[in-house]
Amino acid sequence: MKSRYPEDKLTIIGGGIIGVLEAYFAYLDAQKAGKKIRVTINERNKNISDTTTSHIVPSLTPDEILAVVPRGQELVKKLRILFSEPGGIRIDDVEGINNSDVAEKFIKQVQQYSNDEQGHQARTKILLELGKMSMNLWQHIYDNADPRLKKILEESNFNPCREPNTNGEALHDGYRIDLIYNVPNAKAKANSMKADYEELGYTSCKILSPKEVIARDPFLADFCKNNSIIDEFGERQWKDDSVALWRPGGCIDTQTLLPKLCDYLKDIMGKYTNESGQSKDCFQMKFERNVVGVSYNPESENLEINGLRFFGKEPKIHKHQYEHSDYVFCPGEAVGTLKKLGFNEPAYSGFAGASLMLNIPIPTKQLVEQYSKFNHCMEVHQEGVVLAWQARFRENKIFIGVAGTKAFYSDQRPHKDQAFAKDRNLLQLNMINDVLPEFISLALGRDTSGKKLTIEDLSHLEKLGIAERWVGTRSVAYDGFPTLGSVYKKDCKITNARTTTHLGSGGGSFSLASIFVSRSTLNKDQTEQDKFTQDVLRYGSSNRKFI
Ligand SMILES: Cc1cc2nc3c(=O)[nH]c(=O)nc-3n(C[C@H](O)[C@H](O)[C@H](O)COP(=O)(O)OP(=O)(O)OC[C@H]3O[C@@H](n4cnc5c(N)ncnc54)[C@H](O)[C@@H]3O)c2cc1C
């Protein structure tokens, strides 16, 4: 039987959210061009559920990416303060973090970069525009999805971040309630956030009174009561250190999305016939393939990749000649991978973050009924801590997931039994108890309202199978900008490879726009790139450095 290969092949390194969405975009473009494409994702983990976004509850906002890298002297100052103190990011119980070469290079570049205030302002503006573009793309994908993909997005708790379609007062219509508490002059913080979103063109932001919060989300009644006082007219008013902001913001449950999206891609991309006459899937996700090297086509005048080397396995060189065979590197949390593979990589570091997920059984049918409408997403802010938050009735249980907090980890991988994760997970449990004491009381079988919970409480919830703790890495470059577009070996461009990585704290939010722009580098006609795309590619170039 004659082999029938697709015209094009895309090989992806890294099966995180970026790798999977790269595959989806490749499929969309091939479909538009009336072609078939073969896509293989090489992932070093054993399962898709091991990847970063399977453990967090991504908030979707246009400024999600801004939070991680402190600027210049501020980074140096924060690196002196232990992670558990206000404003601190220092880790002391893990070797190889603070004085490593990677750390020194990163700190130096951050400091040098901070001298260029004008350049920083220009980058931040472009970054926010990229964020807004990504918010629009999430909505665009939903609007244009076929019924199966639409259902997948709905099952994955997709809530868009956009201007509301209705009167703008209902949850799940582009806006959400963010809570701020234990923050001196909380209103000033909320007003500054509001001004930022208005600058981006979102017009419906406002501070909500406790009464308005309860009307929109009755499950926040305990929080409102505990953080407000009754004024002389009998109305609840926020205490000075607390407030609620109605703001553009959505979320996506990536734990649910990623495996379903991979199954969808496998079905929709169809099959091809190889030279042995076997029918094969055009989309494949291959696990336990840790890419440790690349090979170059010896017959090409240019630098052109023709194969990969996997840890512990024989090198894999493409035998079939595709019209186009491209590679995209999406190693995310594995900071330094580009460099290890022999490519240029801007000064990089990992910033650890912790997450806590609770699945609380509901003991009675009556309560199941009462909680069946429970569903919100938000961010909860305390001094120096912001938690992305998704909570809802899921599979007859109360699901509450929170993720956030940060510490400088250089190129080391954090572990959940280290001090940072243990301490931050306990803080997260206490924050959940501050906002939703009703559910934590249910989980612990006692009234926890207004109480401080201990590490023993957290361990107890883990033993009951209610709590799942996790810690992972946000990968960043020194300027906090994602790295995307062409890949270089000693400043020499590789003709068939690009990268989409270093998405820091915003890889869920910024994924779509970053991939969209990154893909434009391998389009043959680059003269058609608009000014915005050119700016993003220049700022995000993988051979950038600040000298
Ligand atoms: C605690 C925490 C909270 C966060 N909250 C949010 C949020 O609310 N909103 C938001 O938008 N973002 C959030 N983020 C950021 C987001 O998770 C990341 O930006 C996103 O995961 C980046 O996606 P990625 O695919 O680039 O990297 P990853 O998700 O890290 O995936 C990269 C994959 O590549 C694989 N890999 C690496 N090297 C190799 C190799 N050599 N060979 C094969 N495979 C390899 C890895 O195993 C991994 O599975 C948060 C992150 C953390 C840690």
Coordinates of C-alpha atoms and ligand atoms in Angstrom, one line a residue:
M1 CA 0.0 0.0 0.0
K2 CA 1.3 3.5 -0.9
S3 CA 2.2 5.7 2.0
R4 CA 0.1 8.9 2.3
Y5 CA 1.8 11.4 4.6
P6 CA 0.4 14.9 5.4
E7 CA 2.3 17.7 3.6
D8 CA 3.6 19.2 6.9
K9 CA 4.9 18.1 10.2
L10 CA 5.2 20.0 13.5
T11 CA 7.3 18.5 16.3
I12 CA 6.6 20.1 19.7
I13 CA 8.9 19.8 22.7
G14 CA 6.9 20.1 25.9
G15 CA 3.4 19.0 26.5
G16 CA 2.1 21.7 28.8
I17 CA -0.7 24.1 28.0
I18 CA 1.5 25.9 25.4
G19 CA 2.5 22.7 23.6
V20 CA -1.1 21.5 23.4
L21 CA -2.5 24.8 22.2
E22 CA 0.4 25.0 19.7
A23 CA -1.0 21.8 18.3
Y24 CA -4.5 23.2 18.1
F25 CA -3.3 26.3 16.2
A26 CA -1.3 24.2 13.8
Y27 CA -4.4 22.2 13.1
L28 CA -6.5 25.3 12.5
D29 CA -4.0 26.8 10.1
A30 CA -3.6 23.6 8.2
Q31 CA -7.4 23.3 7.9
K32 CA -7.6 26.9 6.6
A33 CA -5.0 26.1 4.0
G34 CA -6.9 22.9 3.0
K35 CA -3.9 20.7 4.1
K36 CA -3.3 17.9 6.5
I37 CA -0.6 18.2 9.2
R38 CA 1.1 15.7 11.5
V39 CA 1.8 16.9 15.0
T40 CA 3.8 15.1 17.6
I41 CA 4.2 16.4 21.1
N42 CA 7.2 15.0 23.0
E43 CA 6.7 15.3 26.8
R44 CA 9.1 14.1 29.5
N45 CA 6.4 13.4 32.1
K46 CA 4.5 10.1 32.3
N47 CA 1.1 11.7 31.9
I48 CA -0.6 15.0 31.0
S49 CA -1.8 15.2 34.6
D50 CA 1.8 15.8 35.7
T51 CA 2.2 19.1 33.9
T52 CA 2.0 22.5 35.6
T53 CA -1.5 23.6 34.6
S54 CA -3.0 20.3 35.7
H55 CA -2.3 21.4 39.2
I56 CA -3.5 25.0 39.2
V57 CA -6.7 26.9 38.6
P58 CA -5.7 29.5 36.0
S59 CA -7.3 32.9 36.2
L60 CA -7.7 34.6 32.8
T61 CA -6.8 38.2 32.9
P62 CA -5.0 40.6 30.5
D63 CA -2.4 41.5 33.2
E64 CA -1.8 38.0 34.7
I65 CA 1.8 37.9 33.5
L66 CA 3.0 41.1 35.2
A67 CA 3.2 39.8 38.7
V68 CA 6.4 37.8 38.9
V69 CA 9.7 39.5 38.3
P70 CA 10.5 42.4 40.7
R71 CA 12.5 45.2 39.1
G72 CA 16.2 46.0 39.7
Q73 CA 17.0 46.9 43.3
E74 CA 13.6 45.7 44.4
L75 CA 14.6 42.1 43.4
V76 CA 17.8 42.4 45.4
K77 CA 15.9 43.7 48.4
K78 CA 13.3 41.0 48.2
L79 CA 15.9 38.3 47.9
R80 CA 17.2 39.3 51.3
I81 CA 13.8 38.7 52.9
L82 CA 12.6 35.2 53.7
F83 CA 9.6 34.1 51.6
S84 CA 7.3 34.0 54.6
E85 CA 7.9 37.6 55.6
P86 CA 6.0 40.4 53.9
G87 CA 7.5 41.1 50.4
G88 CA 10.1 38.3 50.8
I89 CA 11.0 35.7 48.1
R90 CA 14.2 34.2 49.7
I91 CA 14.6 30.4 50.2
D92 CA 17.2 29.3 52.7
D93 CA 16.5 25.5 53.1
V94 CA 17.5 24.5 49.5
E95 CA 21.0 24.5 48.2
G96 CA 22.1 25.9 44.9
I97 CA 19.6 28.7 44.7
N98 CA 21.0 32.0 45.8
N99 CA 24.6 31.9 44.7
S100 CA 24.3 29.8 41.5
D101 CA 25.6 31.1 38.2
V102 CA 22.0 31.1 36.9
A103 CA 20.9 33.3 39.8
E104 CA 23.8 35.7 39.5
K105 CA 23.3 36.2 35.8
F106 CA 19.6 36.6 36.2
I107 CA 20.0 39.2 39.0
K108 CA 22.6 41.2 37.0
Q109 CA 20.4 41.3 33.9
V110 CA 17.3 42.4 36.0
Q111 CA 19.4 45.2 37.5
Q112 CA 20.7 46.4 34.2
Y113 CA 17.3 46.2 32.6
S114 CA 15.8 48.3 35.4
N115 CA 18.0 51.3 34.3
D116 CA 15.9 51.6 31.2
E117 CA 12.6 53.0 32.6
Q118 CA 11.3 54.2 29.2
G119 CA 12.0 50.8 27.6
H120 CA 10.3 49.1 30.5
Q121 CA 7.2 51.2 30.1
A122 CA 7.1 50.5 26.4
R123 CA 7.4 46.7 27.0
T124 CA 4.7 46.8 29.7
K125 CA 2.3 48.5 27.3
I126 CA 2.9 45.9 24.6
L127 CA 2.6 43.1 27.2
L128 CA -0.8 44.4 28.3
E129 CA -2.0 44.7 24.7
L130 CA -0.8 41.1 24.2
G131 CA -2.9 40.1 27.3
K132 CA -6.0 41.8 25.9
M133 CA -5.5 40.1 22.6
S134 CA -5.3 36.8 24.3
M135 CA -8.5 37.5 26.2
N136 CA -10.2 38.2 22.9
L137 CA -8.8 35.0 21.4
W138 CA -10.1 32.8 24.2
Q139 CA -13.6 34.2 23.4
H140 CA -13.0 33.9 19.7
I141 CA -12.1 30.3 20.0
Y142 CA -15.2 29.6 22.1
D143 CA -17.4 31.5 19.6
N144 CA -16.0 29.6 16.6
A145 CA -15.7 26.2 18.2
D146 CA -17.6 23.2 16.8
P147 CA -20.2 21.8 19.3
R148 CA -17.7 19.2 20.7
L149 CA -15.0 21.8 21.5
K150 CA -17.6 24.2 22.9
K151 CA -18.8 21.5 25.2
I152 CA -15.2 20.8 26.3
L153 CA -14.6 24.5 27.1
E154 CA -17.9 24.6 29.1
E155 CA -17.0 21.4 31.0
S156 CA -13.6 23.0 31.7
N157 CA -15.3 25.9 33.5
F158 CA -14.3 28.4 30.8
N159 CA -15.3 31.8 31.9
P160 CA -14.3 34.6 29.5
C161 CA -12.6 37.9 30.4
R162 CA -14.4 40.6 28.3
E163 CA -16.9 43.3 28.4
P164 CA -20.3 42.0 29.6
N165 CA -23.1 41.1 27.1
T166 CA -25.9 41.7 29.6
N167 CA -26.5 44.6 32.0
G168 CA -23.1 43.7 33.5
E169 CA -24.2 42.7 37.0
A170 CA -24.2 38.9 36.7
L171 CA -21.2 36.6 37.4
H172 CA -19.8 34.5 34.4
D173 CA -20.4 37.3 31.9
G174 CA -16.8 38.6 31.4
Y175 CA -16.5 40.1 34.9
R176 CA -16.0 38.7 38.4
I177 CA -15.6 39.8 42.0
D178 CA -12.0 40.0 43.3
L179 CA -11.6 40.3 47.1
I180 CA -8.9 42.3 48.8
Y181 CA -8.5 42.0 52.6
N182 CA -5.8 42.6 55.3
V183 CA -4.3 45.2 53.0
P184 CA -3.9 48.8 54.4
N185 CA -6.0 51.2 52.4
A186 CA -7.6 48.5 50.3
K187 CA -9.7 51.0 48.4
A188 CA -6.6 52.7 47.0
K189 CA -5.3 49.4 45.7
A190 CA -8.7 48.6 44.1
N191 CA -8.9 52.0 42.5
S192 CA -5.4 51.6 41.0
M193 CA -6.4 48.2 39.6
K194 CA -9.6 49.8 38.2
A195 CA -7.6 52.5 36.5
D196 CA -5.4 49.9 34.8
Y197 CA -8.3 48.0 33.4
E198 CA -10.0 51.2 32.2
E199 CA -6.8 52.1 30.4
L200 CA -7.1 48.8 28.6
G201 CA -10.7 49.7 27.5
Y202 CA -12.7 47.8 30.1
T203 CA -15.5 50.1 31.1
S204 CA -17.6 48.3 33.7
C205 CA -15.1 48.1 36.7
K206 CA -16.3 49.3 40.1
I207 CA -15.9 48.9 43.8
L208 CA -18.8 46.8 45.1
S209 CA -20.4 47.3 48.5
P210 CA -20.8 44.3 50.8
K211 CA -24.5 44.3 50.0
E212 CA -23.8 44.2 46.2
V213 CA -21.3 41.4 46.6
I214 CA -23.8 39.3 48.5
A215 CA -26.5 40.0 45.9
R216 CA -24.1 38.7 43.1
D217 CA -22.6 35.8 45.1
P218 CA -24.5 34.8 48.3
F219 CA -21.6 32.4 49.1
L220 CA -19.4 35.4 50.0
A221 CA -21.8 36.5 52.8
D222 CA -19.5 35.3 55.6
F223 CA -16.5 37.2 54.1
C224 CA -18.6 40.3 53.7
K225 CA -19.8 40.2 57.3
N226 CA -16.4 39.5 58.7
N227 CA -14.7 42.4 56.8
S228 CA -17.3 45.1 57.2
I229 CA -19.0 47.2 59.8
I230 CA -22.6 48.6 60.0
D231 CA -22.8 52.4 59.5
E232 CA -25.2 54.8 61.1
F233 CA -27.8 54.1 58.3
G234 CA -27.7 50.4 59.0
E235 CA -25.7 49.7 55.8
R236 CA -22.6 47.4 55.7
Q237 CA -19.4 49.3 54.8
W238 CA -16.0 47.8 54.2
K239 CA -13.4 48.1 56.9
D240 CA -10.3 50.1 55.8
D241 CA -8.3 47.0 54.9
S242 CA -10.9 45.3 52.8
V243 CA -12.8 45.8 49.6
A244 CA -14.3 43.9 46.6
L245 CA -13.7 44.9 43.0
W246 CA -15.9 44.1 40.1
R247 CA -13.4 43.7 37.3
P248 CA -12.8 41.9 33.9
G249 CA -11.6 38.4 34.6
G250 CA -12.4 34.8 33.8
C251 CA -10.9 31.3 34.4
I252 CA -10.3 27.9 32.9
D253 CA -10.1 24.5 34.5
T254 CA -7.0 23.2 32.8
Q255 CA -7.0 20.0 34.7
T256 CA -10.1 19.1 32.8
L257 CA -9.3 20.9 29.5
L258 CA -5.9 19.4 28.6
P259 CA -6.8 15.7 28.4
K260 CA -10.1 16.4 26.6
L261 CA -8.4 18.7 24.1
C262 CA -5.8 16.1 23.3
D263 CA -8.6 13.5 22.7
Y264 CA -10.4 16.0 20.5
L265 CA -7.2 16.7 18.5
K266 CA -6.6 13.0 18.0
D267 CA -10.1 12.5 16.6
I268 CA -10.4 15.7 14.5
M269 CA -6.9 15.6 12.9
G270 CA -7.5 12.1 11.5
K271 CA -5.1 9.5 10.2
Y272 CA -2.3 9.0 7.7
T273 CA -0.7 5.9 6.1
N274 CA 3.0 5.3 6.8
E275 CA 5.5 3.5 4.5
S276 CA 4.6 0.2 6.1
G277 CA 1.0 0.7 5.1
Q278 CA -0.1 1.3 8.7
S279 CA -2.7 3.8 9.6
K280 CA -1.4 6.3 12.2
D281 CA -2.9 9.2 14.1
C282 CA -1.9 12.6 12.7
F283 CA -1.8 13.9 16.3
Q284 CA 0.3 12.1 18.9
M285 CA 1.4 13.0 22.4
K286 CA 4.4 10.9 23.3
F287 CA 5.2 10.6 27.0
E288 CA 8.5 9.8 28.8
R289 CA 10.4 11.5 26.0
N290 CA 12.9 13.9 27.6
V291 CA 14.5 15.9 24.8
V292 CA 18.2 16.3 25.5
G293 CA 19.6 17.2 22.1
V294 CA 18.8 18.1 18.5
S295 CA 20.5 17.1 15.3
Y296 CA 21.0 19.3 12.2
N297 CA 20.5 18.4 8.6
P298 CA 24.1 18.0 7.2
E299 CA 22.9 18.6 3.7
S300 CA 21.4 22.0 4.4
E301 CA 23.3 25.2 3.9
N302 CA 21.3 26.7 6.7
L303 CA 20.9 25.6 10.3
E304 CA 18.0 23.3 10.0
I305 CA 16.9 20.7 12.6
N306 CA 16.2 17.2 11.4
G307 CA 15.8 15.2 14.5
L308 CA 15.8 15.0 18.3
R309 CA 17.7 13.1 20.9
F310 CA 15.8 11.7 23.9
F311 CA 17.3 10.8 27.3
G312 CA 18.2 7.1 27.3
K313 CA 17.0 6.5 23.7
E314 CA 18.4 6.4 20.2
P315 CA 18.4 9.7 18.3
K316 CA 15.2 10.1 16.1
I317 CA 15.8 11.6 12.7
H318 CA 12.9 12.3 10.3
K319 CA 13.0 9.8 7.4
H320 CA 10.1 11.1 5.5
Q321 CA 10.6 14.3 3.5
Y322 CA 7.8 16.7 4.4
E323 CA 7.1 19.9 2.5
H324 CA 7.7 21.7 5.8
S325 CA 9.0 20.1 9.0
D326 CA 9.1 22.6 11.9
Y327 CA 10.0 22.4 15.6
V328 CA 8.6 24.4 18.4
F329 CA 10.2 24.4 21.9
C330 CA 7.8 24.8 24.8
P331 CA 9.7 23.6 27.9
G332 CA 8.0 26.0 30.3
E333 CA 8.9 25.2 33.9
A334 CA 12.2 23.5 32.8
V335 CA 14.0 26.8 32.7
G336 CA 17.4 26.7 30.9
T337 CA 16.2 24.0 28.4
L338 CA 16.9 26.2 25.4
K339 CA 20.5 26.8 26.6
K340 CA 21.0 23.1 27.4
L341 CA 19.9 22.2 23.9
G342 CA 22.6 24.6 22.5
F343 CA 20.4 27.6 21.7
N344 CA 20.5 31.2 22.9
E345 CA 18.3 31.8 26.0
P346 CA 17.9 35.2 27.7
A347 CA 18.8 35.2 31.5
Y348 CA 16.2 33.1 33.1
S349 CA 14.9 31.9 36.5
G350 CA 12.1 29.9 38.0
F351 CA 9.8 31.4 40.6
A352 CA 8.0 28.7 42.7
G353 CA 4.4 28.9 43.4
A354 CA 2.1 26.7 45.5
S355 CA -1.4 25.4 44.9
L356 CA -4.0 23.7 47.1
M357 CA -7.1 21.8 45.9
L358 CA -9.9 20.7 48.1
N359 CA -12.6 18.2 47.2
I360 CA -15.1 18.3 50.0
P361 CA -17.8 15.6 50.3
I362 CA -21.3 16.9 51.0
P363 CA -22.9 14.8 53.7
T364 CA -26.7 15.2 53.0
K365 CA -29.0 15.4 50.0
Q366 CA -30.4 18.6 51.3
L367 CA -27.0 20.3 51.3
V368 CA -26.2 18.9 47.8
E369 CA -29.3 20.7 46.7
Q370 CA -28.3 23.9 48.5
Y371 CA -24.8 24.0 47.1
S372 CA -25.6 22.8 43.6
K373 CA -25.5 26.5 42.3
F374 CA -22.2 27.3 44.0
N375 CA -19.7 28.5 41.3
H376 CA -17.4 31.4 41.3
C377 CA -13.9 32.3 40.2
M378 CA -11.8 35.3 41.4
E379 CA -8.5 36.4 42.8
V380 CA -8.1 37.0 46.5
H381 CA -5.5 39.5 47.5
Q382 CA -3.7 39.9 50.8
E383 CA -0.6 41.9 51.5
G384 CA 2.0 40.4 49.2
V385 CA -0.1 37.4 48.2
V386 CA -2.5 36.9 45.3
L387 CA -4.4 33.7 44.9
A388 CA -6.1 32.6 41.6
W389 CA -9.3 30.9 42.8
Q390 CA -11.9 28.6 41.3
A391 CA -14.6 27.1 43.5
R392 CA -17.7 25.2 42.4
F393 CA -20.0 22.3 42.8
R394 CA -18.2 19.5 40.9
E395 CA -19.1 15.8 40.8
N396 CA -21.3 16.1 43.9
K397 CA -18.5 17.7 45.9
I398 CA -17.4 21.2 46.7
F399 CA -14.3 21.9 44.7
I400 CA -12.1 24.7 45.9
G401 CA -8.8 25.3 44.1
V402 CA -6.3 28.1 44.8
A403 CA -2.9 28.8 43.4
G404 CA -0.3 31.6 43.9
T405 CA 2.5 32.9 46.3
K406 CA 6.1 33.1 45.1
A407 CA 9.7 32.4 45.9
F408 CA 12.9 32.7 43.9
Y409 CA 14.1 29.2 43.0
S410 CA 16.7 30.0 40.3
D411 CA 17.0 26.7 38.2
Q412 CA 16.1 24.4 41.1
R413 CA 12.8 22.4 41.1
P414 CA 10.7 23.0 44.2
H415 CA 9.3 20.1 46.2
K416 CA 6.1 20.0 48.2
D417 CA 7.9 18.9 51.4
Q418 CA 10.2 21.9 51.5
A419 CA 9.5 24.8 53.8
F420 CA 8.1 27.1 51.1
A421 CA 5.3 24.8 49.9
K422 CA 4.3 23.6 53.4
D423 CA 4.1 27.2 54.8
R424 CA 2.3 28.6 51.7
N425 CA -0.2 25.7 51.5
L426 CA -1.1 26.4 55.1
L427 CA -1.5 30.1 54.4
Q428 CA -3.8 29.2 51.4
L429 CA -5.9 26.9 53.7
N430 CA -6.3 29.8 56.1
M431 CA -7.3 32.2 53.3
I432 CA -9.9 29.7 52.0
N433 CA -11.2 29.6 55.6
D434 CA -11.3 33.4 55.8
V435 CA -13.5 33.5 52.7
L436 CA -15.5 30.3 52.8
P437 CA -15.6 29.1 56.5
E438 CA -18.8 27.2 55.8
F439 CA -17.0 24.7 53.6
I440 CA -13.9 24.3 55.7
S441 CA -16.1 23.7 58.7
L442 CA -17.8 20.9 56.7
A443 CA -14.4 19.4 55.7
L444 CA -13.0 19.5 59.2
G445 CA -16.2 18.6 61.0
R446 CA -16.1 21.6 63.4
D447 CA -16.8 25.3 63.3
T448 CA -13.7 27.0 61.8
S449 CA -15.2 30.4 61.3
G450 CA -12.7 33.1 62.6
K451 CA -10.2 30.3 63.7
K452 CA -6.6 30.0 62.7
L453 CA -5.9 26.6 61.1
T454 CA -2.8 24.6 61.8
I455 CA -0.4 22.3 59.9
E456 CA -2.1 19.4 61.6
D457 CA -5.5 20.5 60.2
L458 CA -3.9 20.5 56.7
S459 CA -2.3 17.1 57.2
H460 CA -5.6 15.8 58.4
L461 CA -7.4 17.0 55.3
E462 CA -4.7 15.4 53.2
K463 CA -5.1 12.1 55.0
L464 CA -8.9 12.3 54.4
G465 CA -8.1 12.7 50.7
I466 CA -9.8 16.1 50.7
A467 CA -6.7 18.3 50.3
E468 CA -4.1 18.0 47.5
R469 CA -0.9 20.1 47.9
W470 CA 1.4 21.0 45.0
V471 CA 4.3 23.3 44.2
G472 CA 5.6 24.2 40.8
T473 CA 7.6 26.7 38.8
R474 CA 6.8 29.8 36.8
S475 CA 9.6 30.3 34.2
V476 CA 10.6 33.8 33.5
A477 CA 13.2 35.8 31.5
Y478 CA 14.9 38.8 33.2
D479 CA 12.4 41.3 31.8
G480 CA 9.3 39.3 32.5
F481 CA 8.5 39.2 28.8
P482 CA 7.6 35.8 27.2
T483 CA 10.2 34.4 24.9
L484 CA 8.8 33.6 21.5
G485 CA 9.6 33.4 17.9
S486 CA 12.9 32.2 16.2
V487 CA 15.4 30.0 17.9
Y488 CA 19.2 30.8 17.5
K489 CA 22.4 28.8 17.9
K490 CA 25.2 31.2 18.7
D491 CA 23.1 34.1 17.4
C492 CA 22.6 32.2 14.1
K493 CA 18.9 31.7 13.3
I494 CA 17.6 28.1 12.9
T495 CA 15.4 28.1 9.9
N496 CA 12.8 25.6 11.0
A497 CA 12.5 26.2 14.7
R498 CA 10.9 28.6 17.1
T499 CA 9.9 28.7 20.8
T500 CA 7.0 29.8 23.0
T501 CA 8.1 29.9 26.6
H502 CA 8.9 31.9 29.7
L503 CA 5.2 32.7 30.2
G504 CA 5.8 33.3 33.9
S505 CA 2.6 33.7 35.9
G506 CA 0.4 34.1 32.8
G507 CA 0.8 31.1 30.6
G508 CA -2.9 30.2 30.9
S509 CA -4.0 33.8 30.1
F510 CA -1.4 34.7 27.5
S511 CA -1.1 31.3 25.8
L512 CA -3.2 32.1 22.7
A513 CA -1.8 35.5 21.8
S514 CA 1.8 34.3 22.4
I515 CA 1.4 31.3 20.2
F516 CA -0.4 33.3 17.5
V517 CA 2.6 35.8 17.4
S518 CA 5.2 33.1 17.7
R519 CA 3.7 31.2 14.8
S520 CA 4.1 34.2 12.5
T521 CA 7.9 33.8 12.6
L522 CA 7.8 30.7 10.4
N523 CA 5.4 32.3 7.9
K524 CA 7.3 32.7 4.7
D525 CA 6.0 36.2 4.1
Q526 CA 7.1 38.1 7.2
T527 CA 6.7 41.5 5.5
E528 CA 3.0 41.2 6.3
Q529 CA 3.7 41.3 10.0
D530 CA 2.0 44.4 11.6
K531 CA 3.9 46.7 13.9
F532 CA 2.5 45.1 17.0
T533 CA 3.6 41.7 16.0
Q534 CA 7.1 43.0 15.1
D535 CA 7.3 44.7 18.6
V536 CA 6.3 41.5 20.4
L537 CA 8.8 39.5 18.5
R538 CA 11.6 42.0 19.1
Y539 CA 10.9 42.2 22.8
G540 CA 10.4 38.5 23.1
S541 CA 13.4 37.4 21.0
S542 CA 15.2 34.4 22.3
N543 CA 18.6 36.0 21.6
R544 CA 17.8 39.2 23.5
K545 CA 20.1 40.3 26.4
F546 CA 20.4 43.5 28.2
I547 CA 23.9 44.9 28.1
Ligands
LIG1 C1 1.3 28.4 41.4 C2 1.1 28.9 40.0 C3 -0.1 29.6 39.7 C4 -0.3 30.1 38.4 N1 -1.5 30.7 38.2 C5 -1.8 31.1 36.9 C6 -3.0 31.8 36.6 O1 -3.8 32.0 37.5 N2 -3.2 32.2 35.4 C7 -2.3 32.0 34.4 O2 -2.6 32.4 33.2 N3 -1.2 31.4 34.6 C8 -0.9 30.9 35.9 N4 0.3 30.3 36.1 C9 1.3 30.2 35.1 C10 1.1 29.0 34.1 O3 0.9 27.9 34.9 C11 2.4 28.9 33.3 O4 2.7 30.1 32.7 C12 2.1 27.8 32.2 O5 2.0 26.6 32.8 C13 3.2 27.8 31.2 O6 2.9 26.8 30.2 P1 4.0 26.0 29.4 O7 3.3 25.0 28.6 O8 4.9 27.0 28.8 O9 4.9 25.4 30.6 P2 4.5 24.2 31.5 O10 3.1 24.2 31.9 O11 5.5 24.2 32.6 O12 4.7 22.9 30.6 C14 6.0 22.6 30.0 C15 6.0 21.1 29.8 O13 7.2 20.8 29.0 C16 7.8 19.6 29.5 N5 9.2 19.7 29.2 C17 10.1 20.5 29.7 N6 11.4 20.3 29.1 C18 11.2 19.2 28.3 C19 12.1 18.4 27.5 N7 13.4 18.7 27.5 N8 11.6 17.3 26.9 C20 10.3 17.0 26.9 N9 9.4 17.7 27.7 C21 9.8 18.8 28.4 C22 7.5 19.7 31.0 O14 7.5 18.4 31.6 C23 6.1 20.3 31.1 O15 5.1 19.4 31.1 C24 0.6 29.8 37.4 C25 1.8 29.1 37.7 C26 2.0 28.6 39.0 C27 3.2 27.8 39.2

